[in-house]
CSV table of C-alpha atoms in Angstrom, one decimal:
chain,number,residue,atom,x,y,z
R,1,UNK,CA,0.0,0.0,0.0
R,2,UNK,CA,1.3,3.4,-1.0
R,3,UNK,CA,1.9,5.8,1.9
R,4,UNK,CA,1.6,9.5,1.3
R,5,UNK,CA,4.3,11.6,3.1
R,6,UNK,CA,4.4,15.4,3.1
R,7,UNK,CA,7.6,17.5,3.2
R,8,UNK,CA,6.8,21.0,4.3
R,9,UNK,CA,10.0,22.8,3.2
R,10,UNK,CA,13.2,22.1,1.2
R,11,UNK,CA,15.8,20.0,3.1
R,12,UNK,CA,18.9,18.1,2.3
R,13,UNK,CA,18.8,15.8,-0.8
R,14,UNK,CA,19.5,12.7,1.3
R,15,UNK,CA,16.2,13.1,3.0
R,16,UNK,CA,14.3,14.1,-0.1
R,17,UNK,CA,15.7,11.2,-2.1
R,18,UNK,CA,15.3,8.7,0.7
R,19,UNK,CA,11.6,9.6,1.4
R,20,UNK,CA,10.8,9.8,-2.3
R,21,UNK,CA,12.2,6.3,-2.8
R,22,UNK,CA,10.2,4.7,0.0
R,23,UNK,CA,6.9,6.7,-0.2
R,24,UNK,CA,4.7,8.9,-2.3
R,25,UNK,CA,6.3,12.2,-1.5
R,26,UNK,CA,4.5,15.6,-1.7
R,27,UNK,CA,6.8,18.6,-1.8
R,28,UNK,CA,4.7,21.4,-0.5
R,29,UNK,CA,7.2,24.1,-1.5
R,30,UNK,CA,7.0,23.2,-5.2
R,31,UNK,CA,3.2,23.9,-5.4
R,32,UNK,CA,2.2,27.1,-7.1
R,33,UNK,CA,-0.4,27.6,-4.4
R,34,UNK,CA,0.9,25.8,-1.3
R,35,UNK,CA,-2.2,26.6,0.8
R,36,UNK,CA,-4.5,25.2,-1.8
R,37,UNK,CA,-2.2,22.2,-2.3
R,38,UNK,CA,-2.2,21.5,1.4
R,39,UNK,CA,-6.0,21.6,1.6
R,40,UNK,CA,-6.1,19.1,-1.3
R,41,UNK,CA,-3.6,16.5,0.1
R,42,UNK,CA,-4.0,16.9,3.9
R,43,UNK,CA,-6.8,14.2,4.1
R,44,UNK,CA,-4.4,11.5,2.7
R,45,UNK,CA,-1.2,12.4,4.5
R,46,UNK,CA,0.0,9.7,6.9
R,47,UNK,CA,3.6,10.9,7.5
R,48,UNK,CA,5.4,14.2,7.5
R,49,UNK,CA,9.2,14.9,7.1
R,50,UNK,CA,9.3,18.2,8.8
R,51,UNK,CA,11.4,20.8,7.1
R,52,UNK,CA,12.4,24.3,8.1
R,53,UNK,CA,10.9,25.7,11.3
R,54,UNK,CA,7.3,24.6,10.7
R,55,UNK,CA,5.4,25.1,14.0
R,56,UNK,CA,3.5,21.9,15.0
R,57,UNK,CA,0.6,22.9,17.1
R,58,UNK,CA,-3.2,22.3,17.3
R,59,UNK,CA,-3.9,24.4,14.2
R,60,UNK,CA,-1.3,22.5,12.2
R,61,UNK,CA,-2.2,19.0,13.3
R,62,UNK,CA,-5.9,19.5,13.0
R,63,UNK,CA,-5.4,19.6,9.2
R,64,UNK,CA,-4.3,16.0,8.9
R,65,UNK,CA,-7.0,13.4,10.0
R,66,UNK,CA,-4.9,10.4,9.0
R,67,UNK,CA,-1.5,11.7,10.2
R,68,UNK,CA,0.5,9.0,12.2
R,69,UNK,CA,4.1,10.2,12.4
R,70,UNK,CA,6.2,13.4,12.1
R,71,UNK,CA,9.9,13.0,11.5
R,72,UNK,CA,11.8,16.1,12.5
R,73,UNK,CA,15.4,17.0,11.7
R,74,UNK,CA,17.5,18.0,14.7
R,75,UNK,CA,17.8,17.1,18.3
R,76,UNK,CA,15.8,20.2,19.4
R,77,UNK,CA,12.1,20.2,18.9
R,78,UNK,CA,10.8,23.3,20.7
R,79,UNK,CA,8.9,24.0,17.5
R,80,UNK,CA,6.7,21.0,18.2
R,81,UNK,CA,4.0,20.9,20.8
R,82,UNK,CA,4.6,17.3,22.0
R,83,UNK,CA,1.5,17.2,24.2
R,84,UNK,CA,-0.8,18.2,21.4
R,85,UNK,CA,0.8,15.6,19.1
R,86,UNK,CA,0.3,12.9,21.7
R,87,UNK,CA,-3.4,14.0,22.0
R,88,UNK,CA,-3.8,13.6,18.3
R,89,UNK,CA,-2.1,10.1,18.5
R,90,UNK,CA,0.8,11.3,16.4
R,91,UNK,CA,4.3,10.0,17.0
R,92,UNK,CA,7.1,12.7,16.7
R,93,UNK,CA,10.7,11.7,16.2
R,94,UNK,CA,13.9,13.7,16.2
R,95,UNK,CA,17.5,13.0,15.6
R,96,UNK,CA,19.5,12.7,18.9
R,97,UNK,CA,22.6,10.7,19.5
R,98,UNK,CA,24.2,11.0,16.0
R,99,UNK,CA,25.2,14.6,16.6
R,100,UNK,CA,26.5,14.5,20.2
R,101,UNK,CA,30.2,14.3,19.4
R,102,UNK,CA,30.1,16.9,16.7
R,103,UNK,CA,28.4,19.4,18.8
R,104,UNK,CA,30.7,18.7,21.7
R,105,UNK,CA,33.7,19.3,19.4
R,106,UNK,CA,32.2,22.6,18.2
R,107,UNK,CA,31.6,23.6,21.8
R,108,UNK,CA,35.2,23.0,22.8
R,109,UNK,CA,36.3,25.0,19.8
R,110,UNK,CA,34.0,27.8,20.8
R,111,UNK,CA,35.3,27.7,24.4
R,112,UNK,CA,38.9,28.0,23.2
R,113,UNK,CA,38.0,30.8,20.8
R,114,UNK,CA,36.2,32.8,23.5
R,115,UNK,CA,38.7,32.3,26.3
R,116,UNK,CA,42.0,32.5,24.2
R,117,UNK,CA,40.6,35.1,21.8
R,118,UNK,CA,41.7,33.0,18.8
R,119,UNK,CA,39.5,34.7,16.1
R,120,UNK,CA,40.5,38.1,17.4
R,121,UNK,CA,44.2,37.2,17.3
R,122,UNK,CA,43.8,35.9,13.7
R,123,UNK,CA,42.2,39.2,12.7
R,124,UNK,CA,45.0,41.0,14.4
R,125,UNK,CA,47.6,39.1,12.2
R,126,UNK,CA,45.6,39.7,9.0
R,127,UNK,CA,45.4,43.4,9.7
R,128,UNK,CA,49.2,43.5,9.8
R,129,UNK,CA,49.3,44.6,13.5
R,130,UNK,CA,51.7,41.8,14.5
R,131,UNK,CA,54.4,43.7,12.6
R,132,UNK,CA,54.2,46.4,15.3
R,133,UNK,CA,53.8,44.4,18.5
R,134,UNK,CA,52.6,41.0,19.8
R,135,UNK,CA,48.9,40.3,20.4
R,136,UNK,CA,48.0,41.1,24.1
R,137,UNK,CA,48.0,38.2,26.6
R,138,UNK,CA,44.6,36.5,27.0
R,139,UNK,CA,42.7,34.6,29.6
R,140,UNK,CA,43.1,30.8,30.0
R,141,UNK,CA,41.3,27.6,30.8
R,142,UNK,CA,43.9,26.8,33.5
R,143,UNK,CA,42.2,26.9,36.9
R,144,UNK,CA,38.7,27.3,35.6
R,145,UNK,CA,35.6,25.5,36.8
R,146,UNK,CA,32.9,24.8,34.2
R,147,UNK,CA,29.2,24.5,35.0
R,148,UNK,CA,27.1,22.7,32.5
R,149,UNK,CA,23.4,23.6,32.2
R,150,UNK,CA,21.8,20.5,30.7
R,151,UNK,CA,23.9,17.4,31.3
R,152,UNK,CA,22.3,15.3,28.6
R,153,UNK,CA,24.1,13.3,26.0
R,154,UNK,CA,25.7,16.3,24.5
R,155,UNK,CA,26.4,17.8,27.9
R,156,UNK,CA,28.2,14.7,29.0
R,157,UNK,CA,30.3,14.6,25.8
R,158,UNK,CA,31.3,18.2,26.5
R,159,UNK,CA,32.2,17.4,30.1
R,160,UNK,CA,34.5,14.5,29.0
R,161,UNK,CA,36.4,16.9,26.8
R,162,UNK,CA,36.6,19.6,29.5
R,163,UNK,CA,38.0,17.0,31.9
R,164,UNK,CA,40.7,16.1,29.3
R,165,UNK,CA,41.6,19.8,29.3
R,166,UNK,CA,42.0,19.7,33.1
R,167,UNK,CA,38.9,21.7,33.7
R,168,UNK,CA,36.7,20.9,36.7
R,169,UNK,CA,33.1,20.2,35.8
R,170,UNK,CA,29.8,20.6,37.8
R,171,UNK,CA,26.2,20.8,36.6
R,172,UNK,CA,22.6,21.9,37.1
R,173,UNK,CA,19.5,20.2,35.8
R,174,UNK,CA,16.0,19.3,36.9
R,175,UNK,CA,17.5,16.7,39.3
R,176,UNK,CA,20.8,15.0,40.1
R,177,UNK,CA,21.7,12.2,37.8
R,178,UNK,CA,22.6,8.7,39.1
R,179,UNK,CA,26.1,7.5,38.4
R,180,UNK,CA,27.4,11.0,37.6
R,181,UNK,CA,30.5,12.0,39.5
R,182,UNK,CA,30.3,15.7,38.9
R,183,UNK,CA,29.1,18.1,41.6
R,184,UNK,CA,25.4,18.9,41.3
R,185,UNK,CA,23.9,22.3,42.2
R,186,UNK,CA,20.1,22.3,42.8
R,187,UNK,CA,19.7,25.8,41.3
R,188,UNK,CA,21.2,27.6,38.4
R,189,UNK,CA,22.1,30.6,40.6
R,190,UNK,CA,24.2,28.3,42.9
R,191,UNK,CA,25.9,26.8,39.9
R,192,UNK,CA,26.7,30.3,38.5
R,193,UNK,CA,28.1,31.4,41.9
R,194,UNK,CA,30.5,28.4,42.0
R,195,UNK,CA,31.9,28.4,38.5
R,196,UNK,CA,33.6,30.9,36.2
R,197,UNK,CA,32.4,29.3,32.9
R,198,UNK,CA,28.8,28.5,32.2
R,199,UNK,CA,28.1,26.1,29.3
R,200,UNK,CA,24.5,26.1,28.2
R,201,UNK,CA,23.3,22.9,26.4
R,202,UNK,CA,19.7,23.2,27.6
R,203,UNK,CA,16.8,22.7,25.1
R,204,UNK,CA,14.4,25.6,24.2
R,205,UNK,CA,10.8,26.1,25.2
R,206,UNK,CA,8.8,27.9,27.8
R,207,UNK,CA,10.4,26.2,30.8
R,208,UNK,CA,13.9,27.3,29.8
R,209,UNK,CA,13.3,30.7,28.3
R,210,UNK,CA,15.7,33.3,29.7
R,211,UNK,CA,17.0,31.0,32.4
R,212,UNK,CA,20.3,32.8,32.0
R,213,UNK,CA,19.3,36.3,32.9
R,214,UNK,CA,20.9,39.4,34.5
R,215,UNK,CA,21.1,37.8,37.9
R,216,UNK,CA,22.8,34.6,36.6
R,217,UNK,CA,25.3,36.7,34.6
R,218,UNK,CA,26.2,38.8,37.7
R,219,UNK,CA,26.6,35.6,39.7
R,220,UNK,CA,29.1,34.3,37.1
R,221,UNK,CA,31.3,37.3,37.8
R,222,UNK,CA,33.8,39.6,36.0
R,223,UNK,CA,36.1,36.7,34.9
R,224,UNK,CA,33.0,34.7,33.8
R,225,UNK,CA,32.6,33.0,30.4
R,226,UNK,CA,29.2,32.2,28.9
R,227,UNK,CA,29.0,29.5,26.2
R,228,UNK,CA,25.7,28.6,24.5
R,229,UNK,CA,25.3,25.7,22.1
R,230,UNK,CA,21.8,24.8,23.2
R,231,UNK,CA,19.0,27.2,22.2
R,232,UNK,CA,19.2,30.9,21.9
R,233,UNK,CA,16.0,31.4,23.9
R,234,UNK,CA,17.7,30.1,27.1
R,235,UNK,CA,19.8,33.3,27.3
R,236,UNK,CA,18.3,36.7,27.8
R,237,UNK,CA,20.1,38.3,24.9
R,238,UNK,CA,19.5,41.9,26.0
R,239,UNK,CA,20.9,41.1,29.5
R,240,UNK,CA,23.9,39.4,27.9
R,241,UNK,CA,24.7,42.4,25.7
R,242,UNK,CA,24.5,44.7,28.7
R,243,UNK,CA,26.7,42.4,30.8
R,244,UNK,CA,29.3,42.3,28.0
R,245,UNK,CA,29.2,46.0,27.6
R,246,UNK,CA,29.5,46.6,31.3
R,247,UNK,CA,32.2,43.9,31.7
R,248,UNK,CA,29.9,42.2,34.2
R,249,UNK,CA,31.4,39.0,32.6
R,250,UNK,CA,34.6,38.6,30.6
R,251,UNK,CA,33.4,37.1,27.3
R,252,UNK,CA,30.8,34.9,25.6
R,253,UNK,CA,30.8,32.3,22.9
R,254,UNK,CA,27.5,31.8,21.1
R,255,UNK,CA,26.5,29.3,18.4
R,256,UNK,CA,22.7,30.0,18.9
R,257,UNK,CA,20.6,33.2,19.1
R,258,UNK,CA,17.1,34.2,20.1
R,259,UNK,CA,16.0,35.3,16.5
R,260,UNK,CA,18.2,33.2,14.2
R,261,UNK,CA,19.6,34.0,11.7
R,262,UNK,CA,19.2,37.6,12.8
R,263,UNK,CA,22.0,38.5,15.3
R,264,UNK,CA,21.9,41.8,17.3
R,265,UNK,CA,24.3,44.3,15.8
R,266,UNK,CA,25.5,45.1,19.3
R,267,UNK,CA,26.9,41.5,19.5
R,268,UNK,CA,28.4,41.7,16.0
R,269,UNK,CA,30.2,45.0,16.9
R,270,UNK,CA,31.7,43.6,20.1
R,271,UNK,CA,35.3,42.4,20.3
R,272,UNK,CA,34.8,40.4,23.6
R,273,UNK,CA,32.5,37.9,22.1
R,274,UNK,CA,32.8,35.0,19.6
R,275,UNK,CA,29.9,34.2,17.3
R,276,UNK,CA,29.2,31.1,15.3
R,277,UNK,CA,26.3,30.8,12.8
R,278,UNK,CA,24.7,27.7,14.5
R,279,UNK,CA,27.2,25.2,13.1
R,280,UNK,CA,27.3,22.9,16.1
R,281,UNK,CA,26.4,19.8,14.1
R,282,UNK,CA,27.1,21.2,10.6
R,283,UNK,CA,29.6,18.7,9.2
R,284,UNK,CA,28.8,16.6,6.1
R,285,UNK,CA,29.3,13.4,8.1
R,286,UNK,CA,27.0,14.4,11.0
R,287,UNK,CA,24.2,16.0,8.9
R,288,UNK,CA,24.1,12.9,6.7
R,289,UNK,CA,23.7,10.8,9.8
R,290,UNK,CA,20.9,13.1,11.0
R,291,UNK,CA,19.2,13.1,7.7
R,292,UNK,CA,19.3,9.3,7.4
R,293,UNK,CA,17.7,9.0,10.8
R,294,UNK,CA,14.8,11.1,9.6
R,295,UNK,CA,14.3,8.7,6.7
R,296,UNK,CA,14.9,5.6,8.9
R,297,UNK,CA,12.3,6.7,11.4
R,298,UNK,CA,9.6,6.9,8.7
R,299,UNK,CA,10.6,3.7,7.0
R,300,UNK,CA,10.7,1.7,10.2
R,301,UNK,CA,7.4,3.0,11.4
R,302,UNK,CA,5.5,2.2,8.2
R,303,UNK,CA,7.2,-1.2,8.1
R,304,UNK,CA,5.5,-1.9,11.4
R,305,UNK,CA,8.6,-1.5,13.5
R,306,UNK,CA,9.2,0.8,16.4
R,307,UNK,CA,10.4,4.3,15.4
R,308,UNK,CA,14.0,4.7,16.4
R,309,UNK,CA,14.0,8.0,18.2
R,310,UNK,CA,10.5,9.2,19.4
R,311,UNK,CA,10.4,12.3,21.6
R,312,UNK,CA,9.5,11.6,25.3
R,313,UNK,CA,6.1,13.3,24.9
R,314,UNK,CA,5.0,10.8,22.2
R,315,UNK,CA,6.5,7.5,23.5
R,316,UNK,CA,6.4,4.2,21.7
R,317,UNK,CA,4.3,2.1,21.9
R,318,UNK,CA,1.5,4.7,21.9
R,319,UNK,CA,-0.3,5.4,25.2
R,320,UNK,CA,-3.5,5.7,23.3
R,321,UNK,CA,-4.9,4.9,19.9
R,322,UNK,CA,-5.8,7.7,17.5
């Protein structure tokens, strides 16, 4: 039996080709009138390969009476209302695991760039300033303590790397984790007060919005370093800009922003901050693995197998039938 699968926006060829080979694929972005096309095909759609930043909420899901599964690209899924999907009997999958090491590598690169001012020193050389005098001495990782906000798979991979660099690690999350040897702080404020580098790997969403605010940045201190490779919404960007301007903290390294790809000009103009364009998992190897997981989740589900990586809000097997 042919299964109709919708793709909402352009995505990597590996996903398009993989889904097209296994199912009857409907590419919404190719329609002359996407709204009319969606109204036409929505009653037969059983699966969705989610592209772009399509918001999955009640209004979106109510269009698809036969929808069974949504396969989303990326480990973060704050664009998906998992509770509403579960209410509709729709399984939602994402792509965790396969990107952990890549993001952790990027995070360590971002830390080194922020603390040792590596991009700034390269610009210094390119501008010919080294001909006149050496680049100024920088801060260091030596003697630092790192606090990780969100000690999940990626957080643990970052922690292992920090340990290899001789950096002490502690963490904050909803609860202490069994079998974890790092010091746990029950509140983010306590963590910030006891570290001089805060590494944010927390997911987005209402619960984590602006967790890192003016108070937390002040607690981090004047030698403090803020690193964010989780979600931009976790950090109050206005408070961070002010803290950097006032030298409330030393520096920041950011791979994510509140309104991507729009980055505040104040951050772009600053020298005491390092900015990456959300490249945490952006290698050919890792993005191919993520894309294949999108395809495999759909193929396995419609073959009668368990989807590989359902989000916690829509567990497998289903709690209730649609």
